[in-house]
GROMACS .gro file of C-alpha atoms in nm:
model
  324
    1UNK     CA    1  -4.013   2.668  -2.075
    2UNK     CA    2  -4.175   2.579  -1.729
    3UNK     CA    3  -3.958   2.255  -1.701
    4UNK     CA    4  -3.641   2.407  -1.747
    5UNK     CA    5  -3.701   2.672  -1.490
    6UNK     CA    6  -3.785   2.395  -1.261
    7UNK     CA    7  -3.509   2.201  -1.344
    8UNK     CA    8  -3.278   2.536  -1.259
    9UNK     CA    9  -3.461   2.616  -0.938
   10UNK     CA   10  -3.413   2.251  -0.876
   11UNK     CA   11  -3.050   2.260  -0.918
   12UNK     CA   12  -3.021   2.576  -0.721
   13UNK     CA   13  -3.190   2.453  -0.422
   14UNK     CA   14  -2.967   2.108  -0.415
   15UNK     CA   15  -2.665   2.345  -0.418
   16UNK     CA   16  -2.798   2.576  -0.157
   17UNK     CA   17  -2.830   2.242   0.060
   18UNK     CA   18  -2.505   2.114  -0.017
   19UNK     CA   19  -2.349   2.459   0.089
   20UNK     CA   20  -2.530   2.453   0.366
   21UNK     CA   21  -2.426   2.108   0.495
   22UNK     CA   22  -2.048   2.194   0.440
   23UNK     CA   23  -2.119   2.508   0.647
   24UNK     CA   24  -2.282   2.306   0.932
   25UNK     CA   25  -2.028   2.075   0.898
   26UNK     CA   26  -1.736   2.296   0.896
   27UNK     CA   27  -1.915   2.444   1.218
   28UNK     CA   28  -1.950   2.122   1.368
   29UNK     CA   29  -1.583   2.064   1.335
   30UNK     CA   30  -1.485   2.399   1.476
   31UNK     CA   31  -1.677   2.282   1.787
   32UNK     CA   32  -1.545   1.954   1.782
   33UNK     CA   33  -1.183   2.045   1.778
   34UNK     CA   34  -1.193   2.207   2.093
   35UNK     CA   35  -1.220   1.915   2.334
   36UNK     CA   36  -1.013   2.075   2.638
   37UNK     CA   37  -0.959   2.430   2.794
   38UNK     CA   38  -0.627   2.513   2.929
   39UNK     CA   39  -0.610   2.616   3.274
   40UNK     CA   40  -0.392   2.863   3.440
   41UNK     CA   41  -0.181   2.791   3.739
   42UNK     CA   42  -0.370   3.078   3.927
   43UNK     CA   43  -0.694   2.856   3.868
   44UNK     CA   44  -0.583   2.487   3.945
   45UNK     CA   45  -0.295   2.596   4.204
   46UNK     CA   46  -0.089   2.377   4.040
   47UNK     CA   47   0.254   2.555   3.977
   48UNK     CA   48   0.543   2.279   3.949
   49UNK     CA   49   0.829   2.349   3.737
   50UNK     CA   50   1.088   2.101   3.682
   51UNK     CA   51   1.377   2.381   3.616
   52UNK     CA   52   1.710   2.264   3.556
   53UNK     CA   53   2.016   2.482   3.601
   54UNK     CA   54   2.346   2.353   3.434
   55UNK     CA   55   2.663   2.500   3.564
   56UNK     CA   56   3.050   2.368   3.531
   57UNK     CA   57   3.015   2.033   3.664
   58UNK     CA   58   2.654   1.955   3.563
   59UNK     CA   59   2.575   2.030   3.211
   60UNK     CA   60   2.477   1.886   2.890
   61UNK     CA   61   2.835   1.775   2.816
   62UNK     CA   62   2.929   1.633   3.146
   63UNK     CA   63   2.583   1.466   3.150
   64UNK     CA   64   2.370   1.410   2.840
   65UNK     CA   65   2.090   1.262   3.034
   66UNK     CA   66   2.027   1.611   3.179
   67UNK     CA   67   1.702   1.652   2.996
   68UNK     CA   68   1.556   1.318   3.025
   69UNK     CA   69   1.302   1.480   3.260
   70UNK     CA   70   1.085   1.359   3.562
   71UNK     CA   71   0.760   1.221   3.642
   72UNK     CA   72   0.403   1.236   3.733
   73UNK     CA   73   0.169   0.990   3.867
   74UNK     CA   74  -0.234   1.029   3.955
   75UNK     CA   75  -0.408   0.896   4.213
   76UNK     CA   76  -0.665   0.938   4.512
   77UNK     CA   77  -0.423   0.926   4.785
   78UNK     CA   78  -0.695   1.011   5.082
   79UNK     CA   79  -0.969   0.788   4.937
   80UNK     CA   80  -1.214   1.109   4.866
   81UNK     CA   81  -1.294   1.019   4.514
   82UNK     CA   82  -1.106   1.286   4.346
   83UNK     CA   83  -0.733   1.211   4.161
   84UNK     CA   84  -0.440   1.376   4.324
   85UNK     CA   85  -0.115   1.454   4.126
   86UNK     CA   86   0.250   1.380   4.213
   87UNK     CA   87   0.552   1.553   4.038
   88UNK     CA   88   0.886   1.436   4.083
   89UNK     CA   89   1.176   1.699   4.040
   90UNK     CA   90   1.520   1.650   3.909
   91UNK     CA   91   1.666   1.966   4.066
   92UNK     CA   92   1.369   2.084   4.247
   93UNK     CA   93   1.181   1.936   4.507
   94UNK     CA   94   0.871   1.700   4.481
   95UNK     CA   95   0.549   1.838   4.457
   96UNK     CA   96   0.208   1.657   4.586
   97UNK     CA   97  -0.125   1.821   4.501
   98UNK     CA   98  -0.425   1.741   4.696
   99UNK     CA   99  -0.751   1.760   4.457
  100UNK     CA  100  -1.007   2.004   4.621
  101UNK     CA  101  -1.251   1.925   4.351
  102UNK     CA  102  -1.379   2.178   4.074
  103UNK     CA  103  -1.032   2.128   3.911
  104UNK     CA  104  -0.878   2.320   4.234
  105UNK     CA  105  -0.563   2.163   4.393
  106UNK     CA  106  -0.354   2.217   4.728
  107UNK     CA  107   0.001   2.163   4.738
  108UNK     CA  108   0.053   1.942   5.071
  109UNK     CA  109   0.460   1.811   4.953
  110UNK     CA  110   0.609   1.956   5.303
  111UNK     CA  111   0.336   1.872   5.533
  112UNK     CA  112   0.295   1.503   5.385
  113UNK     CA  113   0.667   1.441   5.386
  114UNK     CA  114   0.728   1.380   5.031
  115UNK     CA  115   0.923   1.670   4.911
  116UNK     CA  116   1.243   1.449   4.866
  117UNK     CA  117   1.626   1.547   4.921
  118UNK     CA  118   1.863   1.602   4.657
  119UNK     CA  119   1.835   1.304   4.464
  120UNK     CA  120   1.753   1.329   4.091
  121UNK     CA  121   1.394   1.194   4.101
  122UNK     CA  122   1.291   1.061   3.770
  123UNK     CA  123   0.989   0.851   3.727
  124UNK     CA  124   0.699   0.810   3.990
  125UNK     CA  125   0.422   0.540   4.042
  126UNK     CA  126   0.126   0.492   4.292
  127UNK     CA  127   0.025   0.164   4.416
  128UNK     CA  128  -0.112   0.017   4.728
  129UNK     CA  129   0.196  -0.156   4.810
  130UNK     CA  130   0.111  -0.280   5.145
  131UNK     CA  131  -0.241  -0.346   5.078
  132UNK     CA  132  -0.392  -0.145   5.345
  133UNK     CA  133  -0.645   0.034   5.137
  134UNK     CA  134  -0.419   0.365   5.078
  135UNK     CA  135  -0.208   0.425   4.778
  136UNK     CA  136   0.151   0.477   4.848
  137UNK     CA  137   0.390   0.661   4.639
  138UNK     CA  138   0.739   0.474   4.474
  139UNK     CA  139   0.988   0.717   4.309
  140UNK     CA  140   1.254   0.620   4.079
  141UNK     CA  141   1.610   0.789   4.099
  142UNK     CA  142   1.905   0.861   3.853
  143UNK     CA  143   2.116   1.145   3.787
  144UNK     CA  144   2.526   1.190   3.758
  145UNK     CA  145   2.536   1.307   4.146
  146UNK     CA  146   2.364   1.219   4.477
  147UNK     CA  147   2.233   0.912   4.641
  148UNK     CA  148   2.088   0.624   4.355
  149UNK     CA  149   1.843   0.449   4.576
  150UNK     CA  150   1.464   0.443   4.477
  151UNK     CA  151   1.260   0.577   4.769
  152UNK     CA  152   0.907   0.442   4.877
  153UNK     CA  153   0.665   0.641   5.050
  154UNK     CA  154   0.421   0.491   5.264
  155UNK     CA  155   0.059   0.619   5.315
  156UNK     CA  156   0.009   0.660   5.661
  157UNK     CA  157  -0.364   0.707   5.605
  158UNK     CA  158  -0.378   1.064   5.781
  159UNK     CA  159  -0.228   1.282   5.463
  160UNK     CA  160   0.119   1.213   5.562
  161UNK     CA  161   0.378   0.949   5.423
  162UNK     CA  162   0.688   0.760   5.574
  163UNK     CA  163   0.956   0.686   5.370
  164UNK     CA  164   1.047   0.280   5.378
  165UNK     CA  165   1.200   0.179   5.089
  166UNK     CA  166   1.513   0.044   5.241
  167UNK     CA  167   1.281  -0.161   5.512
  168UNK     CA  168   1.052  -0.285   5.223
  169UNK     CA  169   1.379  -0.441   5.016
  170UNK     CA  170   1.338  -0.219   4.708
  171UNK     CA  171   1.577   0.069   4.725
  172UNK     CA  172   1.718  -0.025   4.411
  173UNK     CA  173   2.044   0.164   4.268
  174UNK     CA  174   2.007   0.099   3.919
  175UNK     CA  175   1.981   0.446   3.777
  176UNK     CA  176   1.616   0.400   3.768
  177UNK     CA  177   1.391   0.566   3.546
  178UNK     CA  178   1.029   0.404   3.594
  179UNK     CA  179   0.871   0.127   3.797
  180UNK     CA  180   0.580  -0.116   3.716
  181UNK     CA  181   0.388  -0.271   3.960
  182UNK     CA  182   0.201  -0.618   3.862
  183UNK     CA  183   0.079  -0.909   4.021
  184UNK     CA  184   0.281  -1.170   3.786
  185UNK     CA  185   0.218  -1.479   4.022
  186UNK     CA  186  -0.160  -1.398   4.041
  187UNK     CA  187  -0.148  -1.440   4.412
  188UNK     CA  188  -0.301  -1.103   4.527
  189UNK     CA  189   0.012  -0.955   4.603
  190UNK     CA  190   0.181  -0.672   4.405
  191UNK     CA  191   0.514  -0.726   4.260
  192UNK     CA  192   0.764  -0.466   4.142
  193UNK     CA  193   0.965  -0.432   3.824
  194UNK     CA  194   1.217  -0.142   3.799
  195UNK     CA  195   1.295  -0.004   3.448
  196UNK     CA  196   1.655   0.069   3.487
  197UNK     CA  197   1.892   0.250   3.252
  198UNK     CA  198   2.262   0.256   3.274
  199UNK     CA  199   2.461   0.547   3.181
  200UNK     CA  200   2.611   0.503   2.827
  201UNK     CA  201   2.806   0.721   2.592
  202UNK     CA  202   2.621   0.858   2.272
  203UNK     CA  203   2.896   0.754   2.027
  204UNK     CA  204   2.974   0.347   2.153
  205UNK     CA  205   2.968   0.130   1.894
  206UNK     CA  206   2.693  -0.126   1.845
  207UNK     CA  207   2.933  -0.399   1.938
  208UNK     CA  208   2.946  -0.231   2.292
  209UNK     CA  209   2.594  -0.314   2.372
  210UNK     CA  210   2.666  -0.683   2.272
  211UNK     CA  211   2.950  -0.668   2.472
  212UNK     CA  212   2.740  -0.574   2.773
  213UNK     CA  213   2.440  -0.760   2.681
  214UNK     CA  214   2.679  -1.083   2.702
  215UNK     CA  215   2.876  -0.918   3.036
  216UNK     CA  216   2.607  -0.772   3.263
  217UNK     CA  217   2.697  -0.652   3.600
  218UNK     CA  218   2.405  -0.654   3.847
  219UNK     CA  219   2.339  -0.276   3.888
  220UNK     CA  220   2.308  -0.262   3.504
  221UNK     CA  221   2.020  -0.522   3.479
  222UNK     CA  222   1.679  -0.404   3.508
  223UNK     CA  223   1.508  -0.592   3.833
  224UNK     CA  224   1.202  -0.790   3.949
  225UNK     CA  225   1.117  -0.794   4.284
  226UNK     CA  226   0.863  -1.043   4.462
  227UNK     CA  227   0.624  -0.926   4.728
  228UNK     CA  228   0.665  -1.160   4.995
  229UNK     CA  229   0.368  -1.017   5.206
  230UNK     CA  230   0.525  -0.709   5.333
  231UNK     CA  231   0.899  -0.694   5.206
  232UNK     CA  232   1.017  -0.751   4.879
  233UNK     CA  233   1.287  -1.019   4.737
  234UNK     CA  234   1.527  -0.939   4.411
  235UNK     CA  235   1.457  -1.220   4.211
  236UNK     CA  236   1.540  -1.078   3.867
  237UNK     CA  237   1.806  -1.383   3.784
  238UNK     CA  238   1.536  -1.670   3.880
  239UNK     CA  239   1.279  -1.495   3.688
  240UNK     CA  240   1.470  -1.524   3.368
  241UNK     CA  241   1.475  -1.103   3.308
  242UNK     CA  242   1.829  -1.048   3.367
  243UNK     CA  243   1.932  -0.823   3.073
  244UNK     CA  244   2.130  -0.533   2.971
  245UNK     CA  245   1.923  -0.241   2.818
  246UNK     CA  246   1.875   0.127   2.838
  247UNK     CA  247   1.508   0.073   2.920
  248UNK     CA  248   1.284   0.374   2.899
  249UNK     CA  249   0.951   0.213   2.963
  250UNK     CA  250   0.830  -0.119   3.147
  251UNK     CA  251   0.454  -0.202   3.055
  252UNK     CA  252   0.249  -0.500   3.207
  253UNK     CA  253  -0.049  -0.646   2.999
  254UNK     CA  254  -0.174  -1.005   2.957
  255UNK     CA  255  -0.047  -0.998   2.575
  256UNK     CA  256  -0.115  -1.373   2.445
  257UNK     CA  257  -0.462  -1.394   2.659
  258UNK     CA  258  -0.415  -1.647   2.897
  259UNK     CA  259  -0.485  -1.440   3.182
  260UNK     CA  260  -0.143  -1.365   3.332
  261UNK     CA  261   0.057  -1.052   3.288
  262UNK     CA  262   0.298  -1.038   3.055
  263UNK     CA  263   0.588  -0.732   3.019
  264UNK     CA  264   0.689  -0.532   2.732
  265UNK     CA  265   1.030  -0.363   2.771
  266UNK     CA  266   1.145  -0.038   2.565
  267UNK     CA  267   1.500   0.023   2.507
  268UNK     CA  268   1.668   0.332   2.372
  269UNK     CA  269   2.005   0.325   2.131
  270UNK     CA  270   2.119  -0.001   2.003
  271UNK     CA  271   1.950  -0.231   2.265
  272UNK     CA  272   1.669  -0.445   2.166
  273UNK     CA  273   1.327  -0.436   2.315
  274UNK     CA  274   1.237  -0.732   2.507
  275UNK     CA  275   0.891  -0.913   2.536
  276UNK     CA  276   0.848  -1.129   2.799
  277UNK     CA  277   0.599  -1.390   2.810
  278UNK     CA  278   0.491  -1.482   3.157
  279UNK     CA  279   0.554  -1.903   3.199
  280UNK     CA  280   0.289  -1.901   3.534
  281UNK     CA  281   0.570  -2.018   3.754
  282UNK     CA  282   0.758  -1.751   3.825
  283UNK     CA  283   0.958  -1.722   3.529
  284UNK     CA  284   0.953  -1.545   3.183
  285UNK     CA  285   1.053  -1.620   2.843
  286UNK     CA  286   1.190  -1.347   2.588
  287UNK     CA  287   0.994  -1.344   2.246
  288UNK     CA  288   1.017  -1.018   2.081
  289UNK     CA  289   1.168  -1.185   1.762
  290UNK     CA  290   0.899  -1.460   1.741
  291UNK     CA  291   0.611  -1.226   1.841
  292UNK     CA  292   0.683  -0.876   1.610
  293UNK     CA  293   0.871  -0.827   1.264
  294UNK     CA  294   1.047  -0.498   1.404
  295UNK     CA  295   1.092  -0.321   1.686
  296UNK     CA  296   1.160   0.054   1.716
  297UNK     CA  297   1.533   0.192   1.696
  298UNK     CA  298   1.601   0.436   1.988
  299UNK     CA  299   1.269   0.311   2.176
  300UNK     CA  300   1.130   0.568   2.389
  301UNK     CA  301   0.786   0.501   2.597
  302UNK     CA  302   0.543   0.214   2.551
  303UNK     CA  303   0.190   0.180   2.592
  304UNK     CA  304  -0.050  -0.120   2.531
  305UNK     CA  305  -0.410  -0.110   2.488
  306UNK     CA  306  -0.682  -0.238   2.236
  307UNK     CA  307  -0.614   0.020   1.975
  308UNK     CA  308  -0.894  -0.119   1.715
  309UNK     CA  309  -1.163  -0.243   1.934
  310UNK     CA  310  -1.090  -0.597   1.803
  311UNK     CA  311  -1.043  -0.776   2.141
  312UNK     CA  312  -0.689  -0.812   2.111
  313UNK     CA  313  -0.421  -0.595   2.315
  314UNK     CA  314  -0.178  -0.358   2.046
  315UNK     CA  315   0.140  -0.244   2.149
  316UNK     CA  316   0.223   0.162   2.079
  317UNK     CA  317   0.593   0.249   2.092
  318UNK     CA  318   0.708   0.630   2.033
  319UNK     CA  319   1.062   0.612   1.833
  320UNK     CA  320   1.308   0.880   1.865
  321UNK     CA  321   1.457   0.800   1.535
  322UNK     CA  322   1.172   0.691   1.322
  323UNK     CA  323   1.339   0.795   1.010
  324UNK     CA  324   1.653   0.587   1.014
   0.00000   0.00000   0.00000
């Protein structure tokens, strides 16, 4: 009798321990679920909105790419150890927010000279283009109307910027959505790859894309600009990168572990992605079919990182039409 009672007590204690452990796990999960806290614009000072206003001449039916969005870049523009933020606007002014610490930001766009004009700004990238120790800001431009030249804001080191894209030779007009800086020549200079998206009707047949790939105009291609020490030279053709694609993302990384940066280009609709391996001589070779079993259909953005910590870089691509 005593033995049976002891067994019942032991079973009851075991059940209590299990239930208690489950409760602790659930409580732990609840705690771990909340990794971030949302800050209001009143607290942070960041009140940017990429507001779009449709009218009789500019709307989804007249410009189907109206909702592709703007861009954001993060970087320490004044070398105070705090990360600042820059937002581009399609139909509103760009905004630069200076980080004052404790997640408080001050909007300095006008005084910094980076508000922009009536261009349809898209992606934005921060990089020290002129190697003076201060981050500069490169803005991509697209849109149906207005100037198409991309802009380069050179950091003057005093909280102001000067626009010098034409002077530096990188005022690309190819309906750009993103730009990536990389040292593809391993000479210490940052070169520039520009992702261009030539507007194309949604209902064109696949043979149209093939035709454009074989009959490409200069303004429709992505472009590579080589840094020649203060100015840039377009070297798309000689680098083997002339291509037609509705490019939404261009990412640089050493994919074959030879110490030289390669390029993965993510393309929308029925244009294929491109994977360019660096030949270490100023040229690239395209190997996407050899390197992958398949690519996304309607590829959006792409990122490259060692996802599973095995020492090899992996490629993550966002697909808008994954069920097809």
